[in-house]
Coordinates of N, CA and C in Angstrom, one line a residue:
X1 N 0.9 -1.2 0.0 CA 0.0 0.0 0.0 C 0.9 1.2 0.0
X2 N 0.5 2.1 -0.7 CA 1.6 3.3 -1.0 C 1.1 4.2 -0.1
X3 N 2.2 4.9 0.8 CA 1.9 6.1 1.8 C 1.2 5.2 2.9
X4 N 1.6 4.0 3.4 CA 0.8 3.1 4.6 C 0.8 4.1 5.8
X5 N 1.7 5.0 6.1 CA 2.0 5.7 7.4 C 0.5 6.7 7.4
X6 N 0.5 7.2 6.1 CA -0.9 8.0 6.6 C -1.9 7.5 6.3
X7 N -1.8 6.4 6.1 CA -3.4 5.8 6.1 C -3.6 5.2 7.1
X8 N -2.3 4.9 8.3 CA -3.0 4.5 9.4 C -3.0 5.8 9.9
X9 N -2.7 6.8 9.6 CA -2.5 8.0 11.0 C -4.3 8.2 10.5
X10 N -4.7 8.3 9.2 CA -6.4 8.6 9.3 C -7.3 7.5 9.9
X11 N -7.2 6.3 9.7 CA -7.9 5.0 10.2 C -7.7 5.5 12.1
X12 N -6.8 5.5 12.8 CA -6.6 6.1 14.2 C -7.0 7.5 14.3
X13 N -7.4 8.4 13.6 CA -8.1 9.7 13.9 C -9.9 9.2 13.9
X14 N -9.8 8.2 13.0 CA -11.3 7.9 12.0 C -12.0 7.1 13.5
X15 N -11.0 5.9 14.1 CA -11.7 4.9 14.9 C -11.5 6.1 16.4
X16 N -10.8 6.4 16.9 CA -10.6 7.2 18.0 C -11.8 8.1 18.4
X17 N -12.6 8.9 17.2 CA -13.7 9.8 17.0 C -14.4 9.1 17.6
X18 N -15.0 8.0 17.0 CA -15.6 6.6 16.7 C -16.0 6.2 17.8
X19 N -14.5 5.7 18.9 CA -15.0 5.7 20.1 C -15.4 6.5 20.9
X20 N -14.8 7.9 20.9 CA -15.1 9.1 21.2 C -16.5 9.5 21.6
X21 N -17.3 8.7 20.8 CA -18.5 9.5 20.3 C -20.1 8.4 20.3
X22 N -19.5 7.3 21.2 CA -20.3 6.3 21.6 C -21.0 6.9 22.5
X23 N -22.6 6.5 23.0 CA -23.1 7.1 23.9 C -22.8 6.6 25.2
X24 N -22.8 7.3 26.4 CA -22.2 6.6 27.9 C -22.7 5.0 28.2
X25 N -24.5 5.1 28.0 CA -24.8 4.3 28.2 C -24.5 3.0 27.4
X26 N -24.3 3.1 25.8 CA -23.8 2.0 25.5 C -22.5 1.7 25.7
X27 N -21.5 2.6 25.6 CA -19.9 2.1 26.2 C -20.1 1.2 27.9
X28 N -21.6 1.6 28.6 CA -21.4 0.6 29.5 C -21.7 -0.4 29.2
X29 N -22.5 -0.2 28.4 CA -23.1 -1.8 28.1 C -22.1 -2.7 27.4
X30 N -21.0 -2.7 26.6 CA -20.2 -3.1 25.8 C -19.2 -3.1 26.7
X31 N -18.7 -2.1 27.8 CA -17.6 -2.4 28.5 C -17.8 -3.7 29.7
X32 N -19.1 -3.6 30.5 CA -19.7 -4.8 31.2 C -19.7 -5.9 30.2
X33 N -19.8 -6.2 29.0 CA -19.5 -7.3 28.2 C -18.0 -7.5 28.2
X34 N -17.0 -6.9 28.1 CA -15.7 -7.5 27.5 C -15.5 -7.7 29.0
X35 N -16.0 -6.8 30.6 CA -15.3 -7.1 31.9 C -16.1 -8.7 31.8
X36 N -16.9 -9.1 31.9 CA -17.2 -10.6 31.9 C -16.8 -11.7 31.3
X37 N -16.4 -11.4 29.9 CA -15.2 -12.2 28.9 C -14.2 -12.4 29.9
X38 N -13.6 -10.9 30.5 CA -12.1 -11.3 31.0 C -12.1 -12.1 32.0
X39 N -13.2 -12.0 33.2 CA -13.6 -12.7 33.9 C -13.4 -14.2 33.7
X40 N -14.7 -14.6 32.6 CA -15.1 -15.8 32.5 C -13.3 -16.5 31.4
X41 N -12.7 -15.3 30.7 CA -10.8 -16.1 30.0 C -10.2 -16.2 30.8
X42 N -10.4 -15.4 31.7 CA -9.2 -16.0 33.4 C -9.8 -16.2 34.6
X43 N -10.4 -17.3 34.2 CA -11.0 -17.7 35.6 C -10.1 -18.7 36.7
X44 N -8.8 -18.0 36.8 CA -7.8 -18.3 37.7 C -6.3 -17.9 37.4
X45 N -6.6 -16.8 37.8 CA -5.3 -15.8 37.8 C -4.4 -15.7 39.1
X46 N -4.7 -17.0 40.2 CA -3.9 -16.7 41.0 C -2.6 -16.9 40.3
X47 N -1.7 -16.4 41.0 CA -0.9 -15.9 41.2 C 0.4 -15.6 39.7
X48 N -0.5 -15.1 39.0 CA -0.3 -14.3 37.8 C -0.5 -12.9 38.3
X49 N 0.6 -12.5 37.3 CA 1.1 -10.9 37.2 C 0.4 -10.1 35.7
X50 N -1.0 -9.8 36.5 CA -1.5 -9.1 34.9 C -1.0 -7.8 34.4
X51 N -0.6 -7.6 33.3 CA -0.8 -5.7 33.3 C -2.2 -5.2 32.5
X52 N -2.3 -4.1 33.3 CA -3.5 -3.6 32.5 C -3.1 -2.0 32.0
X53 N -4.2 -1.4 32.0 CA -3.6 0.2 31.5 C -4.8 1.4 32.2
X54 N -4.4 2.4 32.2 CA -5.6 3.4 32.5 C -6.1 3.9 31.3
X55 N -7.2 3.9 31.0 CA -8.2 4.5 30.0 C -7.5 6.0 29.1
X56 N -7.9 6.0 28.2 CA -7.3 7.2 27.8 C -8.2 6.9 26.2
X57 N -8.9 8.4 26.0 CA -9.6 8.3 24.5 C -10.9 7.4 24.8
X58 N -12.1 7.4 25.7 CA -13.3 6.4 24.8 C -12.4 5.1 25.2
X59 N -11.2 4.4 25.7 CA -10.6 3.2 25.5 C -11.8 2.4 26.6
X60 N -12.1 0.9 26.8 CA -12.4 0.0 27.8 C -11.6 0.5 29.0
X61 N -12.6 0.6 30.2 CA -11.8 0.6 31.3 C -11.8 -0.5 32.0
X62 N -10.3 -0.9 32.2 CA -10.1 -2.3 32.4 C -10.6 -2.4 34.5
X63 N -9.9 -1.1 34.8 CA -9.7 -0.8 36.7 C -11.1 -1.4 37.5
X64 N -12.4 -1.3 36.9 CA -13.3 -1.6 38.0 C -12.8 -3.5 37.7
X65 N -12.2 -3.9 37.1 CA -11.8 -5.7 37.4 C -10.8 -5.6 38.3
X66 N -10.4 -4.6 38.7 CA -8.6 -4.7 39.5 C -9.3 -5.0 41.3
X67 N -10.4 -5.2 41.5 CA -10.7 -5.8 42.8 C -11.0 -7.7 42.6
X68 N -11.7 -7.7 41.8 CA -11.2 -9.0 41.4 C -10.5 -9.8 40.9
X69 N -9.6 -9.2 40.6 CA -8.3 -10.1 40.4 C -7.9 -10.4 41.3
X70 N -7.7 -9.3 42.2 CA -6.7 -9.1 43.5 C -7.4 -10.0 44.7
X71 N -8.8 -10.0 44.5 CA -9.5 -11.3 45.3 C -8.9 -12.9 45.3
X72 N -8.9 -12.7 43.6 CA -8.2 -13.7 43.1 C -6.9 -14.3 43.5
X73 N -6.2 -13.6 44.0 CA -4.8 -13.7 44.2 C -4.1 -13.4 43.3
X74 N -4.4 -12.7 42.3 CA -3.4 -12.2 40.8 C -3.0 -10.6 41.7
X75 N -1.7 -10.4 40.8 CA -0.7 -8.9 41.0 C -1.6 -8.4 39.6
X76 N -2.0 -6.9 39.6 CA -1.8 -5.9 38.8 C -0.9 -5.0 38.6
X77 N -0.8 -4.7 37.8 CA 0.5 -3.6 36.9 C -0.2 -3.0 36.0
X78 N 1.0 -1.1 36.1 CA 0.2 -0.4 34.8 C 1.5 -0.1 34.4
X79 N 1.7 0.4 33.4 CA 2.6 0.2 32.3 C 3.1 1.8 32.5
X80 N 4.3 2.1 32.0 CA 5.1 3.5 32.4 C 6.2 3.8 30.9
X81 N 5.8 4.8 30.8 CA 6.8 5.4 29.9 C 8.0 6.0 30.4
X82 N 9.5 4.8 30.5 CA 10.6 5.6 30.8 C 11.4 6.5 30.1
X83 N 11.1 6.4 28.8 CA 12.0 6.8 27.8 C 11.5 6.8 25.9
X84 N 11.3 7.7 25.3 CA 10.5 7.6 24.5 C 12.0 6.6 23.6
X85 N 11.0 6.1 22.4 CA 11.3 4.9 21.7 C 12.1 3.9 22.3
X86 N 11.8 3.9 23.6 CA 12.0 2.4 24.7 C 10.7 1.5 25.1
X87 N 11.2 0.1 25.5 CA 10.2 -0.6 26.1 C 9.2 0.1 27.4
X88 N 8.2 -0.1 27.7 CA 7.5 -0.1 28.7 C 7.8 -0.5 29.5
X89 N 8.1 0.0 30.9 CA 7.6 -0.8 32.7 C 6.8 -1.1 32.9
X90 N 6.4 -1.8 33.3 CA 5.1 -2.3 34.1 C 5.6 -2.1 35.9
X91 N 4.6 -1.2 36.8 CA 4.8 -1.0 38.0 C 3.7 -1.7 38.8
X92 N 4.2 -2.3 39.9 CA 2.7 -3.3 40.5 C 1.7 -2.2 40.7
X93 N 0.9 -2.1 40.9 CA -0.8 -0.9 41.1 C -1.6 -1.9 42.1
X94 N -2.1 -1.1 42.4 CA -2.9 -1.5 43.8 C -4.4 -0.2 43.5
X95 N -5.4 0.1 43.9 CA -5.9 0.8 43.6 C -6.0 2.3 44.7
X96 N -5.3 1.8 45.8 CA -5.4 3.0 46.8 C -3.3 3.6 46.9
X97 N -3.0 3.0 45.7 CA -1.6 3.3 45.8 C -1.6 4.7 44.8
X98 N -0.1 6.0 45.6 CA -0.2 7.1 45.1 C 0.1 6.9 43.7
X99 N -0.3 8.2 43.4 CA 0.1 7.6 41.7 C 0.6 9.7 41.6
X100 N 1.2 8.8 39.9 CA 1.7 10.8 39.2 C 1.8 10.9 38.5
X101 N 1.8 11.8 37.8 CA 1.2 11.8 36.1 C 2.6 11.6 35.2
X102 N 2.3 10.2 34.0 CA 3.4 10.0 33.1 C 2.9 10.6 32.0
X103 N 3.7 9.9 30.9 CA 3.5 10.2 29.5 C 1.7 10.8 29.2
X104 N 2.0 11.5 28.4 CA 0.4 12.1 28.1 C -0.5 12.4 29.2
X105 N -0.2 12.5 29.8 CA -1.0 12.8 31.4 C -1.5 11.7 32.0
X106 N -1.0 10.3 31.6 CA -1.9 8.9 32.3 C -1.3 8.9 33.7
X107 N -1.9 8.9 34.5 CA -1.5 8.6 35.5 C -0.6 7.2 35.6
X108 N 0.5 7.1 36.4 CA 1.0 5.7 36.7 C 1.8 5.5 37.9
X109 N 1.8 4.4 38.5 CA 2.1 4.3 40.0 C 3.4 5.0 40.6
X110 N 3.8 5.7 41.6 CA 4.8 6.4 42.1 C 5.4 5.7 43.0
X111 N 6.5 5.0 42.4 CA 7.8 4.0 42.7 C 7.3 2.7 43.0
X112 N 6.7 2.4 42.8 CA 5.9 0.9 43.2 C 7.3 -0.3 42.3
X113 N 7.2 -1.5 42.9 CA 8.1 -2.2 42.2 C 7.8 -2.6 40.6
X114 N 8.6 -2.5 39.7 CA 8.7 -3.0 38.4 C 9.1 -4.5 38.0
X115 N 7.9 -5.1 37.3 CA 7.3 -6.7 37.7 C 7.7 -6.8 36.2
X116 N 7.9 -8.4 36.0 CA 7.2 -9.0 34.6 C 6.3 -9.7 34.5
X117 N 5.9 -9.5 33.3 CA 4.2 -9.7 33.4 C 3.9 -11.6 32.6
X118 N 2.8 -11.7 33.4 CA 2.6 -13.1 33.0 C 1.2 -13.0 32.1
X119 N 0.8 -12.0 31.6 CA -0.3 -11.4 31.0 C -0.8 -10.1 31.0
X120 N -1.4 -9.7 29.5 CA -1.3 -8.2 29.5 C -2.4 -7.9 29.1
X121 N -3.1 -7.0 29.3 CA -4.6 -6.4 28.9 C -4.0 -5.3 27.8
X122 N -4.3 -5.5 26.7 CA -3.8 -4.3 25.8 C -5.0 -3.2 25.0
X123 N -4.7 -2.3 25.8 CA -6.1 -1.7 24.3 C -5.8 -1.3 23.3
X124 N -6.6 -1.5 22.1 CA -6.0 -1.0 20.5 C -6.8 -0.3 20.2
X125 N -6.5 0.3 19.3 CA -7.1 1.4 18.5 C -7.8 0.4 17.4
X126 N -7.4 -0.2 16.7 CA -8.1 -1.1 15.9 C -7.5 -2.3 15.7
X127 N -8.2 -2.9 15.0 CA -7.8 -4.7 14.9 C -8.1 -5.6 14.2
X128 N -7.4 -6.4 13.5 CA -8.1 -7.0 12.3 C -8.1 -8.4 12.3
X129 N -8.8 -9.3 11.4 CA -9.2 -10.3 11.5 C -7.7 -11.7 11.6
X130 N -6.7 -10.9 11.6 CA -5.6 -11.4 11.6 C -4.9 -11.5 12.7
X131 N -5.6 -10.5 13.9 CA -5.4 -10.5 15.1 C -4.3 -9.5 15.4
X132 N -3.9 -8.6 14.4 CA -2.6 -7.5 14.5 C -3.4 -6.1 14.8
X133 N -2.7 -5.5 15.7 CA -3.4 -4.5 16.5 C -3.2 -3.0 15.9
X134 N -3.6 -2.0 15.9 CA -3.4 -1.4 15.5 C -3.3 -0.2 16.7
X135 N -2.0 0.2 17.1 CA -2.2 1.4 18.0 C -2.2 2.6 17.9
X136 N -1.4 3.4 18.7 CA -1.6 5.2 18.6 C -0.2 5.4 17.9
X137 N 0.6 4.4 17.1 CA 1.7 4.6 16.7 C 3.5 4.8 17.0
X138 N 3.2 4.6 18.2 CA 4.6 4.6 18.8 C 5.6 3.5 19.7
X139 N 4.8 2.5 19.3 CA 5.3 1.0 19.1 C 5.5 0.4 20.4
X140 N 4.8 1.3 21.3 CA 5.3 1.1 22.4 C 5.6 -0.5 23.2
X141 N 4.4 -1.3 23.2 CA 4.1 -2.4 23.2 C 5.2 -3.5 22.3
X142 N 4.7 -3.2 21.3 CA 5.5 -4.1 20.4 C 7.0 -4.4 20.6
X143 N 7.9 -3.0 21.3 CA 9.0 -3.0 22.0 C 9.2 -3.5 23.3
X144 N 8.1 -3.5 24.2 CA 7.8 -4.3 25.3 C 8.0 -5.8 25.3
X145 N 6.9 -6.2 24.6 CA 6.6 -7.6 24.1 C 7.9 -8.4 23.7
X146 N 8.7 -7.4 22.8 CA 9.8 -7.9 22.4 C 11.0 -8.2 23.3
X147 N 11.3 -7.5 24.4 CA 12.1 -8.3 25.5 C 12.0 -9.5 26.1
X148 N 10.8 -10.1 25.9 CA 10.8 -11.4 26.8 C 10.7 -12.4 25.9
X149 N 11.4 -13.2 26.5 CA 12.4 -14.5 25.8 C 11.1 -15.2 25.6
X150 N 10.0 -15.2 27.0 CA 8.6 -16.2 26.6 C 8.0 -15.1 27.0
X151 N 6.9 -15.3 25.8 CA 6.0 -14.0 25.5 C 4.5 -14.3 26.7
X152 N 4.4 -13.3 27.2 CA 3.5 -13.3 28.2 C 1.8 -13.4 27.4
X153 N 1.0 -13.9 28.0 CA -0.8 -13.9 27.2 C -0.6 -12.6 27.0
X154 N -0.8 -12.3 25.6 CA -1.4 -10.7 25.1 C -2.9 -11.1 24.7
X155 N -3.7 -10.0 25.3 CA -5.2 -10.1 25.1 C -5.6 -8.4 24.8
X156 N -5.5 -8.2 23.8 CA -6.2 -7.1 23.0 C -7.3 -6.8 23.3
X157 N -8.2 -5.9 23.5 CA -9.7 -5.3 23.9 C -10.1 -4.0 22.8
X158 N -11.1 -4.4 22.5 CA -11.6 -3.0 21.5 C -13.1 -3.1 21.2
X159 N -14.0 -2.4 20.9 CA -15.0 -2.7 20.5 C -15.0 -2.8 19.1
X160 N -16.3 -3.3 18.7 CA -16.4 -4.3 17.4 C -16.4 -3.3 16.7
X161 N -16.7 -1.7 16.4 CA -16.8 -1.0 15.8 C -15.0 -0.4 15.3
X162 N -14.0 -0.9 16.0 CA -12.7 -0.9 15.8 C -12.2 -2.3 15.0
X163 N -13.0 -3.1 14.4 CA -12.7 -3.9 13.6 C -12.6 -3.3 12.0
X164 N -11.1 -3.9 11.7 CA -11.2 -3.1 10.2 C -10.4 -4.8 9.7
X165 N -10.6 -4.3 8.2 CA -10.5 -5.1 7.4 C -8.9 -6.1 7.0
X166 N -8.4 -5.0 7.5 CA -6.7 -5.4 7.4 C -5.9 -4.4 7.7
X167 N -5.4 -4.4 8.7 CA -4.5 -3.0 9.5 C -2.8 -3.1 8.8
X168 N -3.2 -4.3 7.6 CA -1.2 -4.4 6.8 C -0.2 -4.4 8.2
X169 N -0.3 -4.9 8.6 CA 1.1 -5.1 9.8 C 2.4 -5.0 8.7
X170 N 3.1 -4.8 9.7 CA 4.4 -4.9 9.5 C 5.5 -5.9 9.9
X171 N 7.0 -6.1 9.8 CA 8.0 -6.7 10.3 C 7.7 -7.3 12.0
X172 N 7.7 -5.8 12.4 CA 7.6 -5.6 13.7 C 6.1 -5.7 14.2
X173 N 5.4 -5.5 13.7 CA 4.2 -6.0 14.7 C 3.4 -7.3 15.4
X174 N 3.3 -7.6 16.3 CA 3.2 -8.7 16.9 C 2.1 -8.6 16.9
X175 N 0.9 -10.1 16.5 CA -0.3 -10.4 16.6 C -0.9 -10.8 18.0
X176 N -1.9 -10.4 18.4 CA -2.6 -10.8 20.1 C -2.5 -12.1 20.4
X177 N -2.5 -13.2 21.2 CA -2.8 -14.7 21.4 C -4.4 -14.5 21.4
X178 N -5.0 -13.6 22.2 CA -6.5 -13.0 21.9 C -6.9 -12.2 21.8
X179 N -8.4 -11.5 21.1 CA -8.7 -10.4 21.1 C -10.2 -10.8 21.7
X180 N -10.4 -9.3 22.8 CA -11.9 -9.8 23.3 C -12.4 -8.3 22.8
X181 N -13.8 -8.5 22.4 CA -14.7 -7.0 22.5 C -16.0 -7.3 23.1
X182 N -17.1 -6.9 23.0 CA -18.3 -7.0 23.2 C -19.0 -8.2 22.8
X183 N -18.5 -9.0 21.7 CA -19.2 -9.4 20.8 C -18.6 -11.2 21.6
X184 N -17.3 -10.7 22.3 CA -16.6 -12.2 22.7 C -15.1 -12.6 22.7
X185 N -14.6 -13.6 23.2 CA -13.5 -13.5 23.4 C -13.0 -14.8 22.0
X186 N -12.3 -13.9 21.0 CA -11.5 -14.4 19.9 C -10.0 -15.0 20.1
X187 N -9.7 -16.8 19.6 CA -7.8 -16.5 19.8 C -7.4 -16.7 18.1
X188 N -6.5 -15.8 17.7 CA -5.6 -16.1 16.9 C -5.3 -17.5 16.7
X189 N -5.4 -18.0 15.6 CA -4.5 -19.6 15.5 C -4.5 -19.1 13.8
X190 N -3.4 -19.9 13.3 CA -3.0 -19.4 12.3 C -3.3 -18.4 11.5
X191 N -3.5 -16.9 11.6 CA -3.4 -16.2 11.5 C -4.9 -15.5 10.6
X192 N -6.1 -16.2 11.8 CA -7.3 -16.1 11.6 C -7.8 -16.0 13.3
X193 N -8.8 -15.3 13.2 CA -9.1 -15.1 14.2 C -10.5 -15.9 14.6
X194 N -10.7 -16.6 15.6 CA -11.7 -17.8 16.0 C -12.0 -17.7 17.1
X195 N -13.6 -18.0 17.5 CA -14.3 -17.6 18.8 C -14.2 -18.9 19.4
X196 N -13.4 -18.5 21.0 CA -12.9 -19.3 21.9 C -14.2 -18.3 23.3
X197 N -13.7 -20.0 24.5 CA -13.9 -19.8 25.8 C -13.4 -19.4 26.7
X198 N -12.5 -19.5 26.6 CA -10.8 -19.0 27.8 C -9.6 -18.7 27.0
X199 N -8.8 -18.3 28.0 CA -8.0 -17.4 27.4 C -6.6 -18.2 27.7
X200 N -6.6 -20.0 27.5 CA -6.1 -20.7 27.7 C -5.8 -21.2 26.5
X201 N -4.3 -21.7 26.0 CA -4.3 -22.6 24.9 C -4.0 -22.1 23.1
X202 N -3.7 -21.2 23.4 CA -3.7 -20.6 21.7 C -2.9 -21.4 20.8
X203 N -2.0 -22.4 21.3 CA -1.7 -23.0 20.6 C -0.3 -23.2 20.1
X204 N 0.2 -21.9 21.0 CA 1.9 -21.6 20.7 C 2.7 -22.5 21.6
X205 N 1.7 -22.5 23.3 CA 2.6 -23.6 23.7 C 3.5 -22.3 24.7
X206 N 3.4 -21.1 24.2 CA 4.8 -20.1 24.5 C 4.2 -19.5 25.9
X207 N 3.0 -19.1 26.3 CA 2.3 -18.5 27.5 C 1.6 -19.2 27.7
X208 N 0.8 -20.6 28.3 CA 0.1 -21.0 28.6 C -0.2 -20.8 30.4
X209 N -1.3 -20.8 31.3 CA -1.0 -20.6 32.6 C -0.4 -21.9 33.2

């Protein structure tokens, strides 16, 4: 595709609106769908280290699950920008722990210990039937992901209206093990995307719990 760089930078202006512009009441209704997916894909997170993220743009808010996890016996983490075109930290999060404002004004936890993660809640901007995500462009993730020798469960989140037809990945882009939205929790297997029950088994063998 010729000029691919701006045709994602419009596709991320186009879906971002998109979510933007959903009414409150249905973003609850669709966000209470994907918290029950995550629920019902990890129905046993002790003592797994999830990361999640704080909302930013219309995104899923992942935080009203961060009491059940932690019921569960799972660690939460949110993710920190040390250094631009570097990997991500992940810092443990608690929900009454101080926090201070990082990159773009997301808040993220204030010196908490830096974990690795045994699964990651990722939100995309869009996503395609291939399971390749489409973000806000600055790879951040993708450089994350790529540190670890065994790749942690990546579970993508977006609503169905962030489904596009083919987001063209690249070299560097890494595909989800799953994507969940409203509609249900999908895993990648050969480089199609298929409606699964749990968020167990994709088939790599590489993160399983």
């Amino acid at each position: 595709m010729d000029n691919l760089k701006e045709w994602k930078k419009q596709q991320r202006q186009q879906l971002i609106a998109a979510r933007e512009s959903v009414a409150e009441d249905l973003h609850r209704q669709w966000s209470g769908a994907i918290s029950a997916f995550l629920k019902q894909g990890l129905a046993q997170p002790q003592h797994m280290t999830i990361g999640i993220y704080w909302p930013f743009r219309g995104e899923y808010d992942p935080r009203p699950l961060a009491a059940h996890f932690l019921q569960q016996g799972a660690t939460l983490a949110l993710p920190e920008v040390i250094e631009k075109n570097k990997p991500l930290c992940f810092r443990e999060w608690l929900p009454d722990m101080p926090m201070k404002a990082g990159a773009y004004g997301i808040p993220v936890p204030d010196s908490s210990p830096i974990v690795r993660l045994d699964a990651v809640i990722i939100p995309m901007v869009g996503f395609d039937p291939q399971g390749y995500r489409l973000g806000y462009g600055s790879g951040y993730y993708d450089r994350t992901l790529a540190t670890y020798e065994r790749q942690p469960l990546t579970i993508g989140v977006a609503f169905e209206l962030q489904r596009l037809p083919n987001i063209h990945p690249q070299a560097h882009d890494i595909s989800m093990h799953f994507v969940i939205t409203e509609a249900g929790i999908f895993q990648t297997r050969e480089h199609h995307l298929f409606p699964a029950l749990t968020l167990q088994n994709s088939g790599s063998g590489s993160h399983q719990q």
